[in-house]
Tab-separated table of C-alpha atoms and ligand atoms in Angstrom:
chain	number	residue	atom	x	y	z
S	1	MET	CA	0.000	0.000	0.000
S	2	LYS	CA	1.217	3.498	-0.862
S	3	LYS	CA	2.558	5.691	1.910
S	4	PRO	CA	0.547	8.920	2.249
S	5	ASP	CA	2.254	12.203	1.417
S	6	SER	CA	1.355	15.518	2.962
S	7	SER	CA	-0.587	16.712	-0.101
S	8	GLU	CA	-3.138	13.993	0.588
S	9	VAL	CA	-3.674	15.113	4.125
S	10	PHE	CA	-7.114	16.577	3.922
S	11	VAL	CA	-9.853	15.451	6.155
S	12	ASP	CA	-12.690	14.297	3.973
S	13	TYR	CA	-15.158	13.127	6.526
S	14	THR	CA	-18.285	13.931	4.541
S	15	ASP	CA	-19.891	10.551	5.265
S	16	THR	CA	-20.343	11.508	8.902
S	17	GLY	CA	-20.809	15.235	8.408
S	18	ILE	CA	-17.386	16.054	9.811
S	19	VAL	CA	-15.759	18.329	7.263
S	20	ASN	CA	-12.565	20.207	7.892
S	21	MET	CA	-9.335	20.718	6.009
S	22	LYS	CA	-5.889	21.048	7.400
S	23	GLN	CA	-2.529	20.343	5.923
S	24	ILE	CA	0.168	19.174	8.315
S	25	LYS	CA	3.607	19.846	6.912
S	26	SER	CA	5.573	20.807	10.001
S	27	LYS	CA	5.268	20.896	13.784
S	28	GLN	CA	3.866	24.449	13.519
S	29	ASP	CA	0.763	22.977	11.879
S	30	LEU	CA	-0.036	20.911	14.975
S	31	ALA	CA	-2.888	21.969	17.245
S	32	ILE	CA	-0.705	21.427	20.309
S	33	ASN	CA	1.416	24.303	18.951
S	34	GLY	CA	-1.546	26.607	18.496
S	35	ALA	CA	-2.903	25.629	15.056
S	36	ARG	CA	-6.562	24.667	14.735
S	37	PRO	CA	-7.446	21.001	15.283
S	38	ALA	CA	-7.457	18.638	12.309
S	39	PHE	CA	-10.951	17.417	13.133
S	40	GLU	CA	-13.915	19.581	14.039
S	41	GLN	CA	-15.606	16.684	15.775
S	42	ALA	CA	-13.914	14.060	17.904
S	43	LEU	CA	-12.487	11.015	16.146
S	44	HIS	CA	-13.242	8.104	18.469
S	45	VAL	CA	-11.464	4.763	18.709
S	46	GLY	CA	-14.637	2.747	18.903
S	47	ARG	CA	-17.331	3.949	16.489
S	48	PRO	CA	-19.807	1.083	16.214
S	49	ASN	CA	-19.808	-1.225	13.187
S	50	MET	CA	-23.277	-1.181	11.693
S	51	GLY	CA	-24.892	-3.549	9.235
S	52	SER	CA	-27.798	-2.736	6.912
S	53	ARG	CA	-30.223	-0.224	8.415
S	54	GLU	CA	-33.075	-1.670	6.289
S	55	THR	CA	-32.473	-5.187	7.599
S	56	PHE	CA	-32.414	-3.976	11.180
S	57	LEU	CA	-35.637	-1.982	10.731
S	58	LYS	CA	-37.309	-4.991	9.172
S	59	TYR	CA	-36.414	-7.063	12.238
S	60	ALA	CA	-37.571	-4.206	14.491
S	61	ASN	CA	-40.946	-4.080	12.719
S	62	GLU	CA	-41.399	-7.803	13.205
S	63	ILE	CA	-40.562	-7.449	16.901
S	64	PHE	CA	-43.217	-4.722	17.223
S	65	ASP	CA	-45.754	-6.880	15.370
S	66	ARG	CA	-45.097	-9.821	17.673
S	67	ARG	CA	-44.946	-7.745	20.880
S	68	TRP	CA	-42.361	-10.185	22.100
S	69	PHE	CA	-39.489	-8.122	23.451
S	70	SER	CA	-37.459	-10.391	25.711
S	71	ASN	CA	-37.280	-13.778	27.497
S	72	ASN	CA	-35.705	-16.016	24.866
S	73	GLY	CA	-37.681	-14.592	21.951
S	74	PRO	CA	-37.386	-15.704	18.331
S	75	CYS	CA	-34.598	-13.239	17.443
S	76	VAL	CA	-32.479	-14.392	20.396
S	77	GLN	CA	-33.051	-18.020	19.459
S	78	GLU	CA	-32.115	-17.379	15.841
S	79	LEU	CA	-29.038	-15.400	16.852
S	80	GLU	CA	-27.836	-18.113	19.239
S	81	LYS	CA	-28.150	-20.719	16.476
S	82	LYS	CA	-26.275	-18.570	13.983
S	83	LEU	CA	-23.544	-17.749	16.480
S	84	ALA	CA	-23.083	-21.425	17.346
S	85	ASP	CA	-22.795	-22.121	13.646
S	86	HIS	CA	-20.290	-19.342	13.113
S	87	LEU	CA	-18.090	-20.504	15.984
S	88	GLN	CA	-18.682	-24.213	15.426
S	89	VAL	CA	-19.495	-24.593	19.109
S	90	LYS	CA	-22.322	-26.554	20.741
S	91	HIS	CA	-23.872	-23.872	22.950
S	92	CYS	CA	-24.093	-20.104	22.647
S	93	ILE	CA	-26.034	-18.349	25.388
S	94	ALA	CA	-26.770	-14.729	24.542
S	95	MET	CA	-26.603	-12.268	27.436
S	96	CYS	CA	-27.379	-8.644	28.233
S	97	ASN	CA	-23.686	-7.715	28.339
S	98	GLY	CA	-20.217	-9.234	28.642
S	99	THR	CA	-19.736	-8.372	32.320
S	100	ILE	CA	-22.885	-10.187	33.470
S	101	ALA	CA	-21.935	-13.083	31.170
S	102	LEU	CA	-18.548	-13.262	32.930
S	103	GLU	CA	-20.160	-13.107	36.379
S	104	ILE	CA	-22.571	-15.903	35.525
S	105	ALA	CA	-19.846	-18.078	33.974
S	106	ILE	CA	-17.662	-17.589	37.059
S	107	ARG	CA	-20.556	-18.580	39.314
S	108	ALA	CA	-21.630	-21.530	37.203
S	109	LEU	CA	-18.079	-22.891	37.365
S	110	GLY	CA	-18.206	-22.684	41.157
S	111	LEU	CA	-15.173	-20.427	41.469
S	112	THR	CA	-14.378	-19.225	44.994
S	113	GLY	CA	-11.350	-17.968	46.947
S	114	GLU	CA	-8.774	-16.711	44.456
S	115	VAL	CA	-8.792	-16.641	40.673
S	116	ILE	CA	-5.758	-15.703	38.605
S	117	VAL	CA	-6.287	-13.001	35.960
S	118	PRO	CA	-4.124	-10.547	34.059
S	119	SER	CA	-4.024	-6.978	35.345
S	120	TYR	CA	-3.516	-5.818	31.768
S	121	THR	CA	-7.187	-6.011	30.735
S	122	PHE	CA	-10.402	-4.019	30.938
S	123	ILE	CA	-11.509	-3.588	34.542
S	124	ALA	CA	-14.598	-5.816	34.024
S	125	THR	CA	-12.433	-8.973	34.065
S	126	ALA	CA	-11.372	-8.266	37.657
S	127	HIS	CA	-14.652	-6.721	38.803
S	128	ALA	CA	-16.662	-9.788	37.703
S	129	LEU	CA	-14.748	-11.695	40.417
S	130	GLN	CA	-14.585	-9.018	43.101
S	131	TRP	CA	-18.351	-8.416	42.698
S	132	GLN	CA	-18.899	-11.943	44.028
S	133	GLN	CA	-16.309	-11.794	46.840
S	134	ILE	CA	-13.706	-13.731	44.851
S	135	THR	CA	-10.180	-12.315	44.958
S	136	PRO	CA	-8.674	-11.513	41.566
S	137	VAL	CA	-4.975	-12.365	41.806
S	138	PHE	CA	-3.053	-10.502	39.127
S	139	ALA	CA	-0.380	-12.350	37.152
S	140	ASP	CA	2.079	-10.816	34.730
S	141	ILE	CA	1.880	-10.994	30.951
S	142	ASN	CA	4.174	-11.915	28.127
S	143	PRO	CA	5.165	-8.530	26.635
S	144	GLN	CA	5.265	-10.044	23.145
S	145	THR	CA	1.684	-11.336	23.186
S	146	HIS	CA	0.178	-8.983	25.834
S	147	THR	CA	-1.590	-12.037	27.339
S	148	LEU	CA	-1.054	-14.090	30.523
S	149	ASP	CA	2.394	-15.638	30.868
S	150	PRO	CA	1.817	-19.241	32.068
S	151	GLU	CA	5.037	-19.141	34.118
S	152	ALA	CA	3.824	-16.016	35.904
S	153	VAL	CA	0.478	-17.736	36.526
S	154	ARG	CA	2.254	-20.682	38.156
S	155	LYS	CA	3.919	-18.329	40.661
S	156	MET	CA	0.563	-16.957	41.826
S	157	ILE	CA	-1.118	-20.298	42.657
S	158	THR	CA	-1.980	-20.784	46.336
S	159	PRO	CA	-4.166	-23.329	48.175
S	160	ARG	CA	-7.086	-20.879	47.718
S	161	THR	CA	-6.801	-20.740	43.916
S	162	THR	CA	-9.792	-22.240	42.110
S	163	GLY	CA	-9.434	-20.949	38.580
S	164	ILE	CA	-7.671	-19.005	35.858
S	165	ILE	CA	-9.252	-16.472	33.506
S	166	GLY	CA	-7.168	-15.883	30.399
S	167	VAL	CA	-8.008	-12.819	28.307
S	168	HIS	CA	-7.625	-13.021	24.520
S	169	LEU	CA	-6.579	-9.394	24.433
S	170	TRP	CA	-7.041	-7.511	21.145
S	171	GLY	CA	-8.495	-10.767	19.739
S	172	ARG	CA	-5.120	-12.524	19.896
S	173	PRO	CA	-5.473	-15.882	21.653
S	174	CYS	CA	-3.769	-16.529	24.990
S	175	ASP	CA	-1.273	-19.331	25.365
S	176	VAL	CA	-4.261	-21.677	25.564
S	177	ASP	CA	-2.197	-24.880	25.778
S	178	GLY	CA	0.168	-23.504	28.435
S	179	LEU	CA	-2.723	-22.350	30.624
S	180	GLN	CA	-4.673	-25.586	30.103
S	181	GLN	CA	-1.652	-27.585	31.236
S	182	ILE	CA	-1.386	-25.589	34.475
S	183	ALA	CA	-5.139	-25.871	35.070
S	184	ASP	CA	-4.953	-29.649	34.605
S	185	GLU	CA	-1.913	-30.034	36.848
S	186	HIS	CA	-3.529	-28.094	39.699
S	187	GLY	CA	-7.180	-29.062	39.229
S	188	LEU	CA	-8.206	-25.496	38.350
S	189	GLN	CA	-11.064	-24.297	36.196
S	190	LEU	CA	-9.967	-22.458	33.067
S	191	LEU	CA	-12.185	-19.983	31.297
S	192	PHE	CA	-11.481	-17.226	28.838
S	193	ASP	CA	-12.549	-13.643	28.609
S	194	ALA	CA	-12.972	-13.514	24.836
S	195	ALA	CA	-14.569	-10.048	24.844
S	196	HIS	CA	-12.261	-8.943	22.005
S	197	ALA	CA	-12.051	-12.218	20.133
S	198	PHE	CA	-15.299	-12.727	18.286
S	199	SER	CA	-14.638	-14.355	14.899
S	200	CYS	CA	-10.980	-15.065	15.720
S	201	SER	CA	-9.321	-18.470	15.651
S	202	HIS	CA	-6.569	-20.339	17.472
S	203	GLN	CA	-4.751	-23.139	15.675
S	204	GLY	CA	-7.523	-23.131	13.085
S	205	LYS	CA	-10.330	-23.551	15.638
S	206	MET	CA	-12.699	-20.707	16.452
S	207	ILE	CA	-12.359	-18.953	19.791
S	208	GLY	CA	-15.378	-20.108	21.781
S	209	ASN	CA	-14.213	-23.717	21.923
S	210	PHE	CA	-11.475	-23.458	24.548
S	211	GLY	CA	-11.385	-23.931	28.315
S	212	ARG	CA	-14.597	-24.780	30.176
S	213	CYS	CA	-16.280	-21.831	28.473
S	214	GLU	CA	-15.502	-18.536	26.774
S	215	VAL	CA	-17.186	-15.194	27.339
S	216	PHE	CA	-17.747	-12.589	24.611
S	217	SER	CA	-18.785	-8.956	24.703
S	218	PHE	CA	-21.094	-7.517	22.078
S	219	HIS	CA	-20.814	-3.955	23.392
S	220	ALA	CA	-21.322	-1.137	20.881
S	221	THR	CA	-17.558	-0.679	20.471
S	222	LYS	CA	-16.808	-4.333	19.778
S	223	PHE	CA	-16.134	-5.901	16.372
S	224	PHE	CA	-19.606	-7.405	16.442
S	225	ASN	CA	-22.188	-5.564	18.515
S	226	THR	CA	-25.744	-5.913	19.725
S	227	PHE	CA	-25.799	-2.322	21.120
S	228	GLU	CA	-25.048	-3.879	24.525
S	229	GLY	CA	-24.702	-7.634	24.804
S	230	GLY	CA	-22.551	-10.634	25.418
S	231	MET	CA	-22.481	-14.395	25.241
S	232	VAL	CA	-21.112	-17.513	26.858
S	233	ALA	CA	-19.938	-20.236	24.466
S	234	THR	CA	-19.258	-23.783	25.622
S	235	ASN	CA	-19.232	-27.374	24.440
S	236	ASP	CA	-20.265	-28.603	27.904
S	237	ASP	CA	-23.996	-29.555	28.010
S	238	GLU	CA	-24.304	-29.468	31.815
S	239	LEU	CA	-22.543	-26.149	32.122
S	240	ALA	CA	-24.732	-24.637	29.381
S	241	LYS	CA	-27.849	-25.823	31.228
S	242	GLN	CA	-26.617	-24.300	34.476
S	243	ILE	CA	-25.777	-20.969	32.806
S	244	ARG	CA	-29.223	-20.802	31.166
S	245	LEU	CA	-30.849	-21.339	34.573
S	246	MET	CA	-28.725	-18.652	36.184
S	247	GLN	CA	-29.355	-16.041	33.506
S	248	ASN	CA	-33.140	-16.396	33.966
S	249	PHE	CA	-33.592	-16.152	37.772
S	250	GLY	CA	-33.183	-19.928	38.140
S	251	PHE	CA	-36.526	-20.642	36.444
S	252	SER	CA	-37.095	-24.177	35.258
S	253	GLY	CA	-40.535	-24.016	33.660
S	254	VAL	CA	-43.144	-21.336	34.344
S	255	ASP	CA	-43.655	-21.404	38.113
S	256	ASN	CA	-40.681	-23.363	39.272
S	257	VAL	CA	-37.424	-21.809	40.499
S	258	ILE	CA	-34.787	-24.405	41.250
S	259	TYR	CA	-31.703	-22.260	41.664
S	260	PRO	CA	-30.638	-18.749	42.684
S	261	GLY	CA	-30.244	-16.736	39.523
S	262	THR	CA	-30.081	-13.264	38.084
S	263	ASN	CA	-31.294	-11.493	34.957
S	264	GLY	CA	-28.732	-11.878	32.184
S	265	LYS	CA	-31.114	-12.121	29.239
S	266	MET	CA	-30.562	-10.453	25.900
S	267	ASN	CA	-33.541	-8.481	24.571
S	268	GLU	CA	-35.023	-8.924	21.092
S	269	LEU	CA	-33.889	-5.602	19.668
S	270	SER	CA	-30.288	-6.360	20.618
S	271	ALA	CA	-30.587	-9.779	19.024
S	272	ALA	CA	-31.963	-8.092	15.872
S	273	MET	CA	-28.891	-5.857	15.805
S	274	GLY	CA	-26.757	-8.988	16.094
S	275	LEU	CA	-28.588	-10.770	13.275
S	276	THR	CA	-28.137	-7.683	11.124
S	277	GLY	CA	-24.442	-7.347	11.945
S	278	LEU	CA	-23.739	-11.019	11.308
S	279	GLN	CA	-24.689	-10.502	7.652
S	280	SER	CA	-21.925	-7.898	7.287
S	281	ILE	CA	-19.239	-9.510	9.391
S	282	ASP	CA	-16.919	-10.132	6.433
S	283	GLN	CA	-17.114	-6.477	5.379
S	284	PHE	CA	-16.367	-5.334	8.958
S	285	MET	CA	-13.319	-7.562	8.989
S	286	LEU	CA	-12.082	-6.397	5.578
S	287	SER	CA	-12.531	-2.773	6.475
S	288	ASN	CA	-10.613	-3.280	9.749
S	289	GLN	CA	-7.880	-5.193	7.992
S	290	LYS	CA	-7.546	-2.453	5.376
S	291	ASN	CA	-7.206	0.180	8.098
S	292	TYR	CA	-4.654	-1.974	9.898
S	293	GLN	CA	-2.583	-2.355	6.717
S	294	HIS	CA	-2.864	1.370	6.009
S	295	TYR	CA	-1.507	2.221	9.453
S	296	GLN	CA	1.115	-0.529	9.208
S	297	ASP	CA	2.436	0.816	5.889
S	298	GLY	CA	2.278	4.381	7.139
S	299	ILE	CA	4.480	3.819	10.194
S	300	ALA	CA	6.803	1.232	8.624
S	301	ASP	CA	9.801	3.583	8.544
S	302	ILE	CA	9.046	5.518	11.726
S	303	ASP	CA	11.511	4.555	14.389
S	304	GLY	CA	9.905	3.874	17.777
S	305	LEU	CA	6.352	3.133	16.608
S	306	GLN	CA	5.199	-0.423	16.129
S	307	LEU	CA	1.808	-2.050	15.633
S	308	ILE	CA	1.060	-5.382	17.259
S	309	GLU	CA	0.889	-8.161	14.707
S	310	TYR	CA	-1.836	-10.674	13.956
S	311	LYS	CA	-1.004	-14.178	12.723
S	312	PRO	CA	-1.972	-14.289	9.032
S	313	GLN	CA	-2.750	-18.028	9.200
S	314	GLU	CA	-5.475	-17.436	11.826
S	315	LYS	CA	-8.824	-15.656	11.588
S	316	ASN	CA	-8.543	-12.170	13.107
S	317	ASN	CA	-11.044	-9.353	13.455
S	318	TYR	CA	-8.390	-6.551	13.456
S	319	GLN	CA	-10.736	-4.551	15.679
S	320	TYR	CA	-7.960	-2.844	17.609
S	321	ILE	CA	-5.076	-0.857	16.161
S	322	VAL	CA	-2.630	-1.271	19.012
S	323	MET	CA	0.626	0.635	18.747
S	324	GLU	CA	3.637	0.482	21.049
S	325	VAL	CA	5.639	3.665	21.507
S	326	SER	CA	9.236	2.884	22.433
S	327	ASP	CA	12.121	5.057	23.658
S	328	SER	CA	13.413	5.624	20.143
S	329	PHE	CA	10.360	7.764	19.342
S	330	PRO	CA	11.096	11.406	20.235
S	331	MET	CA	8.202	11.674	22.679
S	332	SER	CA	6.523	9.451	25.272
S	333	ARG	CA	3.247	7.654	24.745
S	334	ASP	CA	1.508	10.146	27.051
S	335	GLN	CA	2.860	13.136	25.117
S	336	LEU	CA	1.752	11.541	21.863
S	337	VAL	CA	-1.765	11.046	23.236
S	338	GLU	CA	-1.826	14.751	24.133
S	339	VAL	CA	-0.728	15.759	20.612
S	340	LEU	CA	-3.501	13.631	19.120
S	341	ARG	CA	-6.115	14.886	21.586
S	342	ALA	CA	-5.333	18.469	20.612
S	343	GLU	CA	-6.239	17.456	17.033
S	344	ASN	CA	-9.509	15.939	18.339
S	345	ILE	CA	-8.210	12.415	17.749
S	346	LEU	CA	-9.232	10.585	20.906
S	347	ALA	CA	-6.695	7.752	20.923
S	348	ARG	CA	-6.835	5.656	24.094
S	349	LYS	CA	-4.253	4.338	26.544
S	350	TYR	CA	-5.945	0.950	26.946
S	351	PHE	CA	-5.398	-0.669	29.479
S	352	TRP	CA	-3.354	1.795	31.446
S	353	PRO	CA	-2.670	1.845	34.373
S	354	GLY	CA	-3.590	-1.849	34.793
S	355	CYS	CA	-6.393	-3.132	37.008
S	356	HIS	CA	-4.043	-3.422	40.012
S	357	ASN	CA	-3.654	0.371	39.940
S	358	MET	CA	-7.406	0.996	40.082
S	359	GLU	CA	-9.786	0.768	43.024
S	360	PRO	CA	-10.474	-1.288	45.011
S	361	TYR	CA	-7.380	-3.276	44.017
S	362	ARG	CA	-4.923	-0.369	44.416
S	363	SER	CA	-5.878	-0.037	48.108
S	364	LEU	CA	-6.405	-3.741	48.790
S	365	TYR	CA	-3.119	-4.892	47.209
S	366	PRO	CA	-0.756	-1.915	47.211
S	367	HIS	CA	2.260	-4.124	46.432
S	368	ALA	CA	0.705	-6.102	43.549
S	369	GLY	CA	2.824	-4.146	41.061
S	370	LEU	CA	5.986	-5.847	42.368
S	371	MET	CA	4.878	-9.032	40.613
S	372	LEU	CA	3.796	-7.188	37.463
S	373	PRO	CA	6.864	-5.475	35.970
S	374	LYS	CA	5.976	-6.345	32.374
S	375	THR	CA	2.396	-5.202	32.799
S	376	GLN	CA	3.594	-1.851	34.145
S	377	GLN	CA	6.060	-1.346	31.277
S	378	LEU	CA	3.561	-2.277	28.595
S	379	ALA	CA	0.732	-0.201	30.050
S	380	ASP	CA	3.000	2.873	29.685
S	381	ARG	CA	3.798	2.156	26.032
S	382	VAL	CA	0.501	1.229	24.361
S	383	ILE	CA	-1.802	3.509	22.445
S	384	VAL	CA	-4.979	2.384	20.667
S	385	LEU	CA	-5.786	4.310	17.483
S	386	PRO	CA	-9.111	5.072	15.779
S	387	THR	CA	-10.323	2.480	13.290
S	388	GLY	CA	-13.528	0.750	12.221
S	389	THR	CA	-15.947	1.118	9.341
S	390	ALA	CA	-16.464	4.826	10.101
S	391	MET	CA	-12.822	5.740	9.344
S	392	THR	CA	-11.989	7.098	5.903
S	393	PRO	CA	-8.542	6.700	4.281
S	394	SER	CA	-8.057	10.454	4.419
S	395	SER	CA	-8.643	10.564	8.162
S	396	LEU	CA	-6.160	7.702	8.577
S	397	ASN	CA	-3.684	9.771	6.584
S	398	VAL	CA	-4.079	12.690	8.954
S	399	VAL	CA	-3.137	10.492	11.908
S	400	LEU	CA	-0.173	9.083	9.981
S	401	ASN	CA	1.007	12.505	8.937
S	402	ILE	CA	1.069	13.632	12.531
S	403	PHE	CA	3.373	10.696	13.350
S	404	ASP	CA	5.503	11.549	10.348
S	405	THR	CA	5.801	15.182	11.447
S	406	LEU	CA	6.875	14.151	14.938
S	407	LYS	CA	9.421	11.510	14.005
S	408	LYS	CA	13.143	12.063	14.454
S	409	THR	CA	14.707	13.645	11.410
N	501	T4K	N1	-13.595	-7.971	29.199
N	501	T4K	C1	-12.867	-7.201	28.359
N	501	T4K	C2	-11.479	-7.626	28.022
N	501	T4K	C3	-13.422	-6.040	27.811
N	501	T4K	O1	-12.679	-5.248	27.000
N	501	T4K	C4	-14.743	-5.670	28.151
N	501	T4K	C5	-15.326	-4.455	27.623
N	501	T4K	C6	-15.476	-6.522	29.007
N	501	T4K	C7	-14.862	-7.669	29.510
N	501	T4K	C8	-16.881	-6.234	29.418
N	501	T4K	O2	-17.813	-6.340	28.356
N	501	T4K	P1	-19.157	-5.419	28.391
N	501	T4K	O3	-19.805	-5.590	29.740
N	501	T4K	O4	-18.772	-4.006	28.113
N	501	T4K	O5	-19.989	-6.037	27.297
N	501	T4K	C9	-15.185	0.476	26.401
N	501	T4K	C10	-16.433	-0.382	26.464
N	501	T4K	O6	-17.447	0.229	27.233
N	501	T4K	C11	-16.191	-1.755	26.981
N	501	T4K	O7	-17.276	-2.544	26.545
N	501	T4K	C12	-14.924	-2.350	26.420
N	501	T4K	N2	-14.594	-3.609	27.017
N	501	T4K	C13	-13.752	-1.410	26.622
N	501	T4K	C14	-12.486	-1.936	26.010
N	501	T4K	O8	-14.035	-0.183	25.990
N	501	T4K	P2	-14.644	2.700	27.558
N	501	T4K	O9	-14.921	3.218	28.923
N	501	T4K	O10	-13.320	2.912	26.986
N	501	T4K	O11	-15.828	3.158	26.569
N	501	T4K	P3	-16.093	4.484	25.810
N	501	T4K	O12	-17.463	4.880	26.128
N	501	T4K	O13	-15.014	5.467	26.035
N	501	T4K	O14	-16.092	4.012	24.288
N	501	T4K	C15	-14.928	3.892	23.518
N	501	T4K	C16	-15.009	4.798	22.311
N	501	T4K	O15	-16.081	4.504	21.462
N	501	T4K	C17	-15.142	6.236	22.664
N	501	T4K	O16	-14.064	6.824	22.006
N	501	T4K	C18	-16.509	6.667	22.135
N	501	T4K	C19	-16.884	5.655	21.114
N	501	T4K	N3	-18.291	5.236	21.122
N	501	T4K	C20	-18.784	4.596	22.213
N	501	T4K	C21	-20.078	4.157	22.238
N	501	T4K	C22	-20.600	3.437	23.472
N	501	T4K	C23	-19.089	5.468	20.014
N	501	T4K	O17	-18.638	6.070	19.038
N	501	T4K	N4	-20.378	5.024	20.022
N	501	T4K	C24	-20.916	4.372	21.081
N	501	T4K	O18	-22.085	3.956	21.040
N	501	T4K	O19	-14.965	1.148	27.587
C-alpha cells in the first residue's frame, strides 16, 4: 500500500458530516502548537460497526408486530443458532452484556477464593470476580503477546486458587495450551474472557471452543455488537444448562425456580442488531484489515512506533489498532496522546494503568505491582488508534502525517 504524502492530508469526513481541512507539513501545523485542530468533531477509537439499516428496521418491525421483546424470543433463538454455527461450538447463550456473562460463567463454574487473571485487561475482568467476593490475583503478561504468561500464573497459585481467567486481548489468543496444562496439573477451572475475540481463531479452531467456556462482549464498540450484549460459548452440556438457569432467575418451567439466579437475558432488539451485523461480518473484517494495513504501511519507517501483529494463518477481526511507543520515538506515549487529543483524535491508553492500579485493588493490594513489571512497562507504552468502518482513508492519513511530522529527522 502506498505511503501517504502531505498533499493527501485533507480530512474528507463527509460521510459523517465532519468536514474540515488542514494540511500538516511541520510541527507548527499541529494543534498542540496553536494551530486549529485537524478534526472539528472528535475522532473516536470505537465507532460502532453497523450492518444494513433496512435489515435492522425490518427485524424491528417484526418485533413490534409480535410484541415479544425479551425472554428467549425468536430473534435471540435465531441469533444463538447462527452464532453457534459461526463458531462451530455446541452452545451459545446470549446475554445482556459481557460483564454479566462473565459473572454468571464464574458462578456456574463454582469459582471461589482466588482466581488468577491478568491486570492488563479491561476492569470488568477483575470486577466480575470481586463483585462476588472472589479475589482476583493478578499475574504478569508476556510482553510479546500482551496475554497471561503461564510461568507467571504458576507463581501466583496458592491453596485458595480455584481458577484461571485468560483474556484473549485484542483478539489474539492466549497461550491456551500452556494455561490448560497448568489448570490440569492443579485441578483449576480455566475460562477465557474472549470479549475482544469474536470471529478469531486459534490453531484453526474458532475462539469459543477453549477452556470450560468462553465469554464474549457484544458492546457497541466491539467488532460485532448488539448495542449492549454478550455471550457464553461452551461445548459442555451441563454447564450450558446451568448458565441458562442462572441467567433467567433460576426458572425451570413457568412457576418453578430451582436455583438462585439473576437477569442476564438479551432483549429482542439487541438480538436483531446482532442478526443484522452477522450478515456484514466479512465487510467489517475487511474494512478493519484495510485500516490496519494502512496504518502498518504508514508507520513502517518511523523509528519507535510499532503495531502489534496478527497471525496471518489465523482468523482475526483486526478490531484494535494497538501501537507500542518505544524510547526511540522522540516523545513518550503520554505526550503523543496529548498531541492527538489536541487534534480531536481521541486515541486511548488501553489498558493503562492496569487493574491493580485501580480501586479497590490499588488499596487492597498496594504491592501487587511488584509481581507485574511487564504489565507496568507495557501499560505505559501502548496507544490504541481510531479504526472501524467509520474511518476514511483520508482521516487515517491525517493520523499518519502527525506521526511523520513528529518523528526524528
Ligand atoms: N472484558 C474485556 C477484556 C473487555 O474489553 C470488556 C469491555 C469486558 C470484559 C466487558 O464487556 P461489556 O460488559 O462491556 O460487554 C469500552 C467499552 O465500554 C467496553 O465494553 C470495552 N470492554 C472497553 C475496552 O471499551 P470505555 O470506557 O473505553 O468506553 P467508551 O465509552 O469510552 O467508548 C470507547 C469509544 O467509542 C469512545 O471513544 C466513544 C466511542 N463510542 C462509544 C459508544 C458506546 C461510540 O462512538 N459510540 C458508542 O455507542 O470502555
